[in-house]
Coordinates of C-alpha atoms and ligand atoms in Angstrom, one line a residue:
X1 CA -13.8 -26.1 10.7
X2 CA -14.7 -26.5 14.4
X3 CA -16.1 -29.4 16.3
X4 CA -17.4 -26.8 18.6
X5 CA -21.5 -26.5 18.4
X6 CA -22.3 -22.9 18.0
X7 CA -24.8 -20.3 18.4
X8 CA -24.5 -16.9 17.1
X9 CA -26.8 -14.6 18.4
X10 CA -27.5 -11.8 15.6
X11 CA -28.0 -8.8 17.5
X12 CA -29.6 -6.5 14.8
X13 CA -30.8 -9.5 12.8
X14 CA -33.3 -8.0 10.6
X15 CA -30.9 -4.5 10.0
X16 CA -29.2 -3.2 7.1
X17 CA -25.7 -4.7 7.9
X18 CA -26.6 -7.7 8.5
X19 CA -28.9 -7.6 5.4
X20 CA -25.7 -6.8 3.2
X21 CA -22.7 -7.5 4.8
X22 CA -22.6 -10.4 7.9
X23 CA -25.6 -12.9 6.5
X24 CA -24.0 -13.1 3.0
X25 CA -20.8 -14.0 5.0
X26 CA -22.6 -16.1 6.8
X27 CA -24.0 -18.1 3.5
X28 CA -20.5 -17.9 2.0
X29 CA -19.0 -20.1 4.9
X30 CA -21.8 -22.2 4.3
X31 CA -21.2 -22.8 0.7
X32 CA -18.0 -23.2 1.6
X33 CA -18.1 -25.9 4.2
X34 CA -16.4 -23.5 6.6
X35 CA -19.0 -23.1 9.4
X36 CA -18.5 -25.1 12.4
X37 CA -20.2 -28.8 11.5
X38 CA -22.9 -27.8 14.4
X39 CA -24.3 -24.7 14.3
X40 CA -28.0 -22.0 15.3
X41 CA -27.7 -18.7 13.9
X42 CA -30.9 -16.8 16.0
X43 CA -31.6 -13.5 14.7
X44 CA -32.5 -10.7 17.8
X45 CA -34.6 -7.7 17.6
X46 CA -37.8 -5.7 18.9
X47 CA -39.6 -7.2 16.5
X48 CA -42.3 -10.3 16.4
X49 CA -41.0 -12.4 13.6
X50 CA -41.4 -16.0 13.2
X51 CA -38.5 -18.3 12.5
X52 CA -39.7 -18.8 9.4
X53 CA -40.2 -15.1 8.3
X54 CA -36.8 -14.8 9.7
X55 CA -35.5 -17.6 7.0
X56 CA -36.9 -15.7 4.3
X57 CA -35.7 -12.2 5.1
X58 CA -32.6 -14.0 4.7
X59 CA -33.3 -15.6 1.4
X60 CA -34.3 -12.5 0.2
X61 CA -31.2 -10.5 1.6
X62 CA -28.9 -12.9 -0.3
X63 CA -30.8 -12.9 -3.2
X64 CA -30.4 -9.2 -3.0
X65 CA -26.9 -8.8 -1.9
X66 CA -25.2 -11.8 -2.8
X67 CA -26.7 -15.1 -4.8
X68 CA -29.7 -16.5 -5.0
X69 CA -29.4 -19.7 -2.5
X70 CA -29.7 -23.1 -4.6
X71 CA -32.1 -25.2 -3.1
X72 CA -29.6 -27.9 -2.4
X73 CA -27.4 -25.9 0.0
X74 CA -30.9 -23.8 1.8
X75 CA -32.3 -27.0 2.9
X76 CA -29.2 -27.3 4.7
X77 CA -29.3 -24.4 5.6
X78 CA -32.4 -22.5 6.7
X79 CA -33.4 -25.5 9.7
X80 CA -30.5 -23.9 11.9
X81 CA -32.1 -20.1 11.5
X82 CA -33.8 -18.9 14.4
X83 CA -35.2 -15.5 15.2
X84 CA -35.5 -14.2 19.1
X85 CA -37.9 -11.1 18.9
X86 CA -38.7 -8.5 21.7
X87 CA -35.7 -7.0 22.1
X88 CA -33.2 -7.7 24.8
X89 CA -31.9 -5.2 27.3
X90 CA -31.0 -6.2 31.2
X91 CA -34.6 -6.4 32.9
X92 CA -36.3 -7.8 29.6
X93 CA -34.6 -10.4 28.1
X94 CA -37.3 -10.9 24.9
X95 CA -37.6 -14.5 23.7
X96 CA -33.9 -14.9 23.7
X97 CA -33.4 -16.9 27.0
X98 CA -36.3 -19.4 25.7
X99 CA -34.9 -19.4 22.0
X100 CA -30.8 -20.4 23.4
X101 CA -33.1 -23.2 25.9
X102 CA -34.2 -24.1 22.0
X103 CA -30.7 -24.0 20.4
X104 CA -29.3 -25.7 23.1
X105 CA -31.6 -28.9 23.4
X106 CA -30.7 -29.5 20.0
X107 CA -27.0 -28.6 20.1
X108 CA -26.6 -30.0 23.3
X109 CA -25.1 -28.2 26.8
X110 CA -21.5 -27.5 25.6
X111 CA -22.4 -25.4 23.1
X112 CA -20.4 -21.9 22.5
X113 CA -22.1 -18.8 21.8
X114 CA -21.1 -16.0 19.5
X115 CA -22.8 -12.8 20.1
X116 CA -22.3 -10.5 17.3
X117 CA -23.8 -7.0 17.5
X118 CA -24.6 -5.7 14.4
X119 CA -26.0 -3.0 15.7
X120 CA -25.6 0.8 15.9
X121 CA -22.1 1.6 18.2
X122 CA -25.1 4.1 20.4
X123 CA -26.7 0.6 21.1
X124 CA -23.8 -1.9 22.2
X125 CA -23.6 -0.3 25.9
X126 CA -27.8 -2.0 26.3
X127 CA -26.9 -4.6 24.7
X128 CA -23.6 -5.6 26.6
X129 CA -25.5 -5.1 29.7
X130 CA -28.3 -7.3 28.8
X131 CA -25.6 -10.1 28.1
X132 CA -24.1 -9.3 31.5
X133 CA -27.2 -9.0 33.6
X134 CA -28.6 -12.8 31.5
X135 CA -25.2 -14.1 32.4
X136 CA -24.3 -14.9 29.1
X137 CA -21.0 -13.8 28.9
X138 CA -18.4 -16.6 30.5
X139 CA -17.1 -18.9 28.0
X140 CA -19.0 -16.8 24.9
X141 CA -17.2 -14.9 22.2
X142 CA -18.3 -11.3 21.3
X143 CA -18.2 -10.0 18.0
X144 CA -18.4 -5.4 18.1
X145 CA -18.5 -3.4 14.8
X146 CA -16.8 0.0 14.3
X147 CA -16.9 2.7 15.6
X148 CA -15.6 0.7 19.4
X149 CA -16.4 4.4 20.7
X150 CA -16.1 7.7 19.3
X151 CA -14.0 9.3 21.5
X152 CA -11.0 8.5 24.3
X153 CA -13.6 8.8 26.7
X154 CA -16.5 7.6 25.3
X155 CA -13.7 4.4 24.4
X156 CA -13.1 3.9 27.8
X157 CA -16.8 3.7 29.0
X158 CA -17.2 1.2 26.5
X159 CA -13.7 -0.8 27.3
X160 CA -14.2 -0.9 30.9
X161 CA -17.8 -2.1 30.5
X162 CA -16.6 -4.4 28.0
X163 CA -14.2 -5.8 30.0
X164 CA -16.6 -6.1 33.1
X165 CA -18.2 -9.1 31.2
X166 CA -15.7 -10.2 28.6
X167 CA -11.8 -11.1 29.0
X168 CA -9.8 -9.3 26.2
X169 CA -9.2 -13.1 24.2
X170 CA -13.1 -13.4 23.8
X171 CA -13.3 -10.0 22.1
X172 CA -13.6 -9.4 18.5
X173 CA -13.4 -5.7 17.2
X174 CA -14.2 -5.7 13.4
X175 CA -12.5 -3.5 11.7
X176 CA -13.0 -5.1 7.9
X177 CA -10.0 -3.4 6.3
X178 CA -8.0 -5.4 7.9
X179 CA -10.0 -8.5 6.7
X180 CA -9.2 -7.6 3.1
X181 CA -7.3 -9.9 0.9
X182 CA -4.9 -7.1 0.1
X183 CA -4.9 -5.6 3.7
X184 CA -3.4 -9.1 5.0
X185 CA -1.2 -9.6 1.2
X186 CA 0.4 -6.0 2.0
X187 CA 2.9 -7.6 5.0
X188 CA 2.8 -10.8 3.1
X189 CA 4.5 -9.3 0.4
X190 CA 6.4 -7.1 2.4
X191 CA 8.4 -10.0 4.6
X192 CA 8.7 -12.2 2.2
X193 CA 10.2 -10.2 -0.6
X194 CA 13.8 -8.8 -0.1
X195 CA 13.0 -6.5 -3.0
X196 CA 10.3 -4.7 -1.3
X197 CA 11.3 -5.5 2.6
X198 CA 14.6 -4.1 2.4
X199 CA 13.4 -0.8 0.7
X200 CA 10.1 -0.2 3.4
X201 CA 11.9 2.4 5.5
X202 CA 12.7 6.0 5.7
X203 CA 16.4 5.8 3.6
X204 CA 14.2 5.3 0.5
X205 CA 10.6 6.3 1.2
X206 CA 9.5 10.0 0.4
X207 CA 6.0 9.2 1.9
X208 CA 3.1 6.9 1.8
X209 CA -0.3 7.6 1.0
X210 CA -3.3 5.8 2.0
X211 CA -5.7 6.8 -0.2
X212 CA -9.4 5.7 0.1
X213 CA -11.9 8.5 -2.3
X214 CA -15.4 7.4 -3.0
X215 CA -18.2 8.5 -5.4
X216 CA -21.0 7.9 -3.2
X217 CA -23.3 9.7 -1.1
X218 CA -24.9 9.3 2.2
X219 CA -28.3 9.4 1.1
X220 CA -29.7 6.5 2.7
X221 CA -27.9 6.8 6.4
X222 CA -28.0 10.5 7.1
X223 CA -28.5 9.7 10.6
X224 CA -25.5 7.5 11.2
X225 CA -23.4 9.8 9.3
X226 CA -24.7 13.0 10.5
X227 CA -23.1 12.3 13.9
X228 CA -20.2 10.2 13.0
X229 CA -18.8 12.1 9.9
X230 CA -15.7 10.9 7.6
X231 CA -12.7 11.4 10.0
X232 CA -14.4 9.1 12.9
X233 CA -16.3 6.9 9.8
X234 CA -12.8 6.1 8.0
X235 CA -10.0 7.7 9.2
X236 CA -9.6 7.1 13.1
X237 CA -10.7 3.4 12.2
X238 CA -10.1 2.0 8.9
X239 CA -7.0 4.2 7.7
X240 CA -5.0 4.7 11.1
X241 CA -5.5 0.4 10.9
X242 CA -4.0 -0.2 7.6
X243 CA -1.6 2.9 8.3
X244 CA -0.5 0.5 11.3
X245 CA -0.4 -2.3 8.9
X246 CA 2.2 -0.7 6.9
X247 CA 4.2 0.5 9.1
X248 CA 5.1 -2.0 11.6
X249 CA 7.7 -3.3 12.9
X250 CA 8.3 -7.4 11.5
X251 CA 6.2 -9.0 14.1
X252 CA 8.3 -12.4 15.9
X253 CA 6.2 -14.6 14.4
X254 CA 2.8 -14.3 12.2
X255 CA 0.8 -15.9 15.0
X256 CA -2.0 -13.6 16.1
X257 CA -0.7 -12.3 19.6
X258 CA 2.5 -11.6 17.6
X259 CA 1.0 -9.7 14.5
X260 CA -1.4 -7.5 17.1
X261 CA 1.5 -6.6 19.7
X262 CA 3.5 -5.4 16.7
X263 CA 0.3 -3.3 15.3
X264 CA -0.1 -1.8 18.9
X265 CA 3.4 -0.9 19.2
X266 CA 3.4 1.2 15.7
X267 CA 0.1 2.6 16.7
X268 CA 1.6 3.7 19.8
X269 CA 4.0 5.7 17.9
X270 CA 1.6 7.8 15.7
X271 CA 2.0 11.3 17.1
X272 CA -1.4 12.8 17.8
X273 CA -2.6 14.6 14.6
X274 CA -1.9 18.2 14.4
X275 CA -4.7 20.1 13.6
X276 CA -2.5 22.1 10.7
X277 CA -2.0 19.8 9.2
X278 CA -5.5 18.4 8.5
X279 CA -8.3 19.2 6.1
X280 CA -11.9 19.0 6.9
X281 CA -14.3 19.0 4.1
X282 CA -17.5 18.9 3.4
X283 CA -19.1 18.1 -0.2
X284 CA -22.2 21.3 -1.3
X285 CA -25.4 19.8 -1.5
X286 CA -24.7 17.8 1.8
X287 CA -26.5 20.1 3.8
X288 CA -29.7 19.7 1.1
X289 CA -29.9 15.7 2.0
X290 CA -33.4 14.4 3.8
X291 CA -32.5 14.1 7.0
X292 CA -29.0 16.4 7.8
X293 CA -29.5 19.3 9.7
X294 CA -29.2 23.0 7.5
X295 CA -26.3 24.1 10.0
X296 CA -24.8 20.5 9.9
X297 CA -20.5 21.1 9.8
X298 CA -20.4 17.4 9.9
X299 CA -16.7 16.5 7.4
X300 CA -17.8 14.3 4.7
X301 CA -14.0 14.6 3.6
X302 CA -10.2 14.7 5.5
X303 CA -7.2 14.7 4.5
X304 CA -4.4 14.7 7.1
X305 CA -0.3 14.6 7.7
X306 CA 0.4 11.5 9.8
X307 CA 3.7 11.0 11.8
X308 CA 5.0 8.2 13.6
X309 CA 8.2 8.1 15.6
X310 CA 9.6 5.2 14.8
X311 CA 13.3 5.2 14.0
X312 CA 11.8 3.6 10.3
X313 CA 9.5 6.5 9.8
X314 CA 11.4 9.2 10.9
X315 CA 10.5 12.4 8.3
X316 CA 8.3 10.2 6.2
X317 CA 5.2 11.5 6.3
X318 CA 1.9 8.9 5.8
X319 CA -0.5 11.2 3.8
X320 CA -4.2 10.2 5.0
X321 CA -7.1 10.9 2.4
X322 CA -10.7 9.9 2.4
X323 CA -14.0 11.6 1.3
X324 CA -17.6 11.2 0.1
X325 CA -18.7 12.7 -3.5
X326 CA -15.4 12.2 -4.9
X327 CA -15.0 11.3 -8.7
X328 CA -13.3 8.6 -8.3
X329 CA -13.6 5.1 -6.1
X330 CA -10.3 4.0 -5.2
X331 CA -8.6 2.2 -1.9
X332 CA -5.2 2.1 -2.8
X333 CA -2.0 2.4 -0.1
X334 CA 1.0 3.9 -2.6
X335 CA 4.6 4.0 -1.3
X336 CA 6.6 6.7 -3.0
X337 CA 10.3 6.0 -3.6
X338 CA 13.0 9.0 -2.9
X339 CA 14.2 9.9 -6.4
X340 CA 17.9 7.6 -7.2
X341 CA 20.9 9.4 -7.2
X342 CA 23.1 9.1 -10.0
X343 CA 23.5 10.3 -13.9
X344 CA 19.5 10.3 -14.6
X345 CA 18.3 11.8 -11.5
X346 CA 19.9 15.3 -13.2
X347 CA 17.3 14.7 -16.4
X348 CA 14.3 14.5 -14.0
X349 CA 12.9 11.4 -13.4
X350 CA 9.4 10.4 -12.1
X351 CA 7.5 8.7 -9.3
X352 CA 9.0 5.5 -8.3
X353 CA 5.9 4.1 -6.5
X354 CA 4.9 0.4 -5.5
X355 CA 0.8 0.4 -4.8
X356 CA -1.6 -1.9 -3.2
X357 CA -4.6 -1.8 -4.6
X358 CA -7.2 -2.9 -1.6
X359 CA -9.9 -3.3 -3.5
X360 CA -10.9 -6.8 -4.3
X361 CA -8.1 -9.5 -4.6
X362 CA -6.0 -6.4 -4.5
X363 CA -3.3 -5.4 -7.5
X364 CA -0.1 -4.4 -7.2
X365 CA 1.4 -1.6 -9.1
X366 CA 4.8 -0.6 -9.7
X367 CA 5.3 2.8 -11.2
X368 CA 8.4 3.4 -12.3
X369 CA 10.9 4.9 -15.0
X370 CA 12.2 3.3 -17.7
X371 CA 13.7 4.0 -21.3
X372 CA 11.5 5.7 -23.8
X373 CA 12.2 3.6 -27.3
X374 CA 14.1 5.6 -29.7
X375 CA 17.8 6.5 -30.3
X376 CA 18.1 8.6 -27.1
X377 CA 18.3 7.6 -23.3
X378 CA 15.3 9.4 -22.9
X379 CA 13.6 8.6 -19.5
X380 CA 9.6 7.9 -19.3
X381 CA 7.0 6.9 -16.8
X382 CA 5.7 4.0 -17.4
X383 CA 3.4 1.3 -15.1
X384 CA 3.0 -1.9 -14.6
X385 CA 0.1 -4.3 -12.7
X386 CA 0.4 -7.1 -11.0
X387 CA -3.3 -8.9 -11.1
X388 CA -2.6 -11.9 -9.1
X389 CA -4.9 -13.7 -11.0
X390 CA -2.4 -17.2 -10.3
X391 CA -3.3 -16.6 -6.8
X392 CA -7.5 -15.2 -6.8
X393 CA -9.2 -17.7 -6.7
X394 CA -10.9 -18.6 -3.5
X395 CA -10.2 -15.2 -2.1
X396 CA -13.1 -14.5 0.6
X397 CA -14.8 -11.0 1.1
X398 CA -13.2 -9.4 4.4
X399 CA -16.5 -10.1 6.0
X400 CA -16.2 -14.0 5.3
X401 CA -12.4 -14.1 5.8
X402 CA -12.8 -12.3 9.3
X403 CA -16.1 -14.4 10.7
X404 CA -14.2 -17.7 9.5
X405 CA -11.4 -16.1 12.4
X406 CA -13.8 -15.9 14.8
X407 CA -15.4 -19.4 14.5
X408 CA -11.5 -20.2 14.3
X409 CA -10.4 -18.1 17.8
X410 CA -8.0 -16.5 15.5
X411 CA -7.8 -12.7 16.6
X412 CA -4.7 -11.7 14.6
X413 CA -6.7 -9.4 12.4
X414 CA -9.0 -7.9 15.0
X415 CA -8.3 -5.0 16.5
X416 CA -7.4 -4.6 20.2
X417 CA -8.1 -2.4 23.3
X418 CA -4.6 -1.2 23.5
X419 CA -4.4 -0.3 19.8
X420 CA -7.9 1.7 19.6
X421 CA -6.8 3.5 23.1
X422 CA -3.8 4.8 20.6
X423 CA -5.8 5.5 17.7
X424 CA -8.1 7.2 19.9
X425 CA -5.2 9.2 22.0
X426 CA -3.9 10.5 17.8
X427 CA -7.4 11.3 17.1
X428 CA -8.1 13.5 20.0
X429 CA -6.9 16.6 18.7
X430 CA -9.3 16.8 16.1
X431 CA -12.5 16.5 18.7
X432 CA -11.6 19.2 20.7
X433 CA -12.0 23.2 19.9
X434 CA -8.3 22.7 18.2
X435 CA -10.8 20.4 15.0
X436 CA -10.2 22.5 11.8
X437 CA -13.0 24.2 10.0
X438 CA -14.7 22.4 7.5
X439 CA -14.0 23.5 4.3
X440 CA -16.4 23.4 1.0
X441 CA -15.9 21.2 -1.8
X442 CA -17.8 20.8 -5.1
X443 CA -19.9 17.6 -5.6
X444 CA -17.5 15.0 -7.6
X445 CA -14.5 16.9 -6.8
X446 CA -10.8 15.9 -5.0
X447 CA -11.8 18.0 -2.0
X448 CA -10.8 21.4 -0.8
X449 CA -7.7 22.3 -2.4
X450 CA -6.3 22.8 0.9
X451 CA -5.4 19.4 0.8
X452 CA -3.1 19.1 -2.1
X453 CA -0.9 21.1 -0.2
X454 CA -0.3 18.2 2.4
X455 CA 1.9 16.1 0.6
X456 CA 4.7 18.6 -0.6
X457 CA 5.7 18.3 -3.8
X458 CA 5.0 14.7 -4.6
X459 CA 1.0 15.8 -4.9
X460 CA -1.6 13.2 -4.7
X461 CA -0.9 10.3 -6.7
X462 CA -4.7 9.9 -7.6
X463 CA -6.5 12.8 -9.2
X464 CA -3.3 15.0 -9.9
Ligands
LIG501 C1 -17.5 1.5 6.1 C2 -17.9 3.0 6.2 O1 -17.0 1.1 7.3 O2 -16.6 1.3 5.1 C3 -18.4 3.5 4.9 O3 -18.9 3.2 7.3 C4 -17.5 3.2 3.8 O4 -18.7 4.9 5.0 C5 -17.1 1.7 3.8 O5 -18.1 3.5 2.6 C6 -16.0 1.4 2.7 O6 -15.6 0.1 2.8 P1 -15.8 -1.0 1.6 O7 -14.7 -1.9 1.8 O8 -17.1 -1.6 1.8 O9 -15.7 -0.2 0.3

């Protein structure tokens, strides 16, 4: 916990991801004695809303999307909420100047602010100028969701302007898969295990898949997803991050300079995407939602073939899968074992996988082949899971774990301007007139079958 008094400005105080996402991370730390011991949390937005109707939303939010505050712990609590309305952009700063004065007589002149945007990525270039042209930028920390841009371009308009107010160190680029308990166990496990750290390279890995389906719709954020779709929504950002998770190199140390270099380095190595290898899709009655255009050929689905040229993933291929409408919800990262040589490879044997599960406190799953009972050396598939129940408790949701890293300065699981400008450079092929054509797939389906194709004869280990 930090000594440090703090205000964190809540750009997008009253919107839907703060409603679900940031202010129940926000009451967790509380709970949890993890916020800094002296702390304002002022809300920002065009609206007029008191302090006090401010507090509420928030009661209500949690209620809704977390627990019901006991009384105890609100008390505590709600004093330190603040809500800044009028907006803010660089010739009209709102109440915000006059609500930090307020912040700030109580907390005192040293205090450090957080600005977290929780905002829509169209909105962080206003906003980033209004903290520039208020001068509140030196000595502050700033907290950017995902998308950081949509495009290499568009990523270096934002990065450059970014930079104009903000050194790299006080930058904090959420993206929350890599704030998942499993996201962070997966190199855990992975360096301090000989039995899996000696087997994660290309002499015994057929490929990896990082498979993320989901059963929902889009129903309620048509706009958002409309112009943003599934390859820019997931793939360029969440996937290509744990992809980089998996496959890099063992960092020098696990401090957080040394865990990000080695993520930028691996990212570096993805080779840009070949459109051939990629399947859009796009699930039937997504053209019939309120609020997506008749023509739309936004991809509510890819699948895609990723290479990186490392010497440890030479000819392995990471198999890339996400999609909306699919029958299953899963986020699991599978590495698939070359079949053994020797006397039972000639009777066939099966899938030799170890699997993360991300979901959660995260599983692991060893699928392997073993002897069928009976009189005969017959072989058989068989499973087993690893709940890590010895080790669950006091896991944190990736929102929680990764705010606690901010308050802490720890930027080990943030991503970086280097690393995007990769992701984005891999990406680029699929924004230009090379981007495949979208491809149909029924409602509750495993895509376009286009995509089963992409990982040889292994097939999808979900769904086949
Ligand atoms: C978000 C995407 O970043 O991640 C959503 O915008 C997606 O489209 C979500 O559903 C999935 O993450 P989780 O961890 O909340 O299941």
């Amino acid at each position: 916990v930090t000594d440090e008094p703090t205000v964190i400005i809540l750009y997008g105080g009253t919107g839907d991801l703060a409603k679900r996402l940031v202010l129940p991370a926000f009451w967790e730390l509380h709970t949890r004695g993890l916020l800094p011991k002296r702390w304002k949390l002022v809300g920002n937005g065009r609206g007029d809303v008191s302090h006090l109707d401010f507090q509420q939303h928030i009661y209500d939010a949690l209620s809704e999307f977390a627990t019901t505050p006991e009384p105890e712990a609100w008390k505590d609590f709600a004093p330190n909420v603040l809500f800044a309305g009028g907006g803010f952009t660089h010739d009209n700063p709102g109440s915000l100047l006059d609500v930090i004065q307020q912040a700030e007589d109580e907390l005192g002149e040293d205090r450090r602010i957080i600005h977290y945007l929780a905002i829509p990525p169209s909105a962080f270039e206003k906003t980033t100028r209004a903290i520039k042209a208020h001068g509140l930028g030196p000595d502050a920390k700033a907290v950017y969701e995902k998308p950081f841009g949509t495009s290499l371009d568009s990523f270096h308009e934002l990065d450059d302007l970014v930079h104009s107010v903000f050194d790299e160190e006080q930058v904090y680029r959420i993206d929350h898969f890599l704030g998942k308990e499993a996201t962070q166990n997966l190199h855990l496990v992975r360096f301090s295990n000989r039995l899996f750290n000696d087997t994660w390279s290309r002499e015994h890995l057929a490929q990896v898949q990082i498979d993320v389906p989901e059963t929902l719709d889009i129903a309620d954020r048509a706009g958002f997803y409309d112009e943003t779709g599934a390859a820019l929504d997931m793939l360029v950002t969440h996937l290509f991050q744990v992809a980089a998770q998996v496959a890099m190199e063992p960092p020098l140390s696990m401090a957080a300079e040394d865990l990000q270099d080695a993520r930028e380095s691996v990212i570096a190595a993805f080779r840009p995407l070949d459109p051939s290898e990629v399947v859009l899709g796009q699930y039937q009655s997504y053209r019939a939602t309120e609020g997506v255009p008749d023509d739309s050929d936004t991809d509510t689905f890819v699948a895609a073939r990723l290479w990186i040229d490392t010497d440890r993933w030479q000819g392995v291929p990471f198999l890339l899968r996400t999609g909306k409408m699919m029958p299953i919800s899963a986020q699991r990262v599978s590495l698939i074992f070359k079949p053994s040589d020797g006397p039972v490879h000639s009777q066939g044997s099966n899938t030799n996988a170890l699997i993360f599960d991300l979901k959660g406190n995260g599983a692991i799953e060893i699928q392997m082949t073993v002897k069928k009972p009976g009189p005969e050396p017959v072989p058989a598939e068989s499973c087993s899971t690893l709940h890590l129940e010895n080790v669950s408790e006091g896991s944190m949701t990736a929102y929680t774990s990764l705010i606690y890293d901010v308050f802490a300065g720890d930027r080990s699981l943030f991503t970086s301007s280097a690393g995007l400008e990769a992701t984005f450079r891999a990406f680029a092929p699929l924004q230009a007139d090379t981007r495949p054509a979208i491809q149909p797939y029924d409602d509750g389906s495993w895509g376009p079958a286009a995509a089963d194709a992409l990982t040889g004869d292994v097939g999808w280990l979900l769904g086949s």
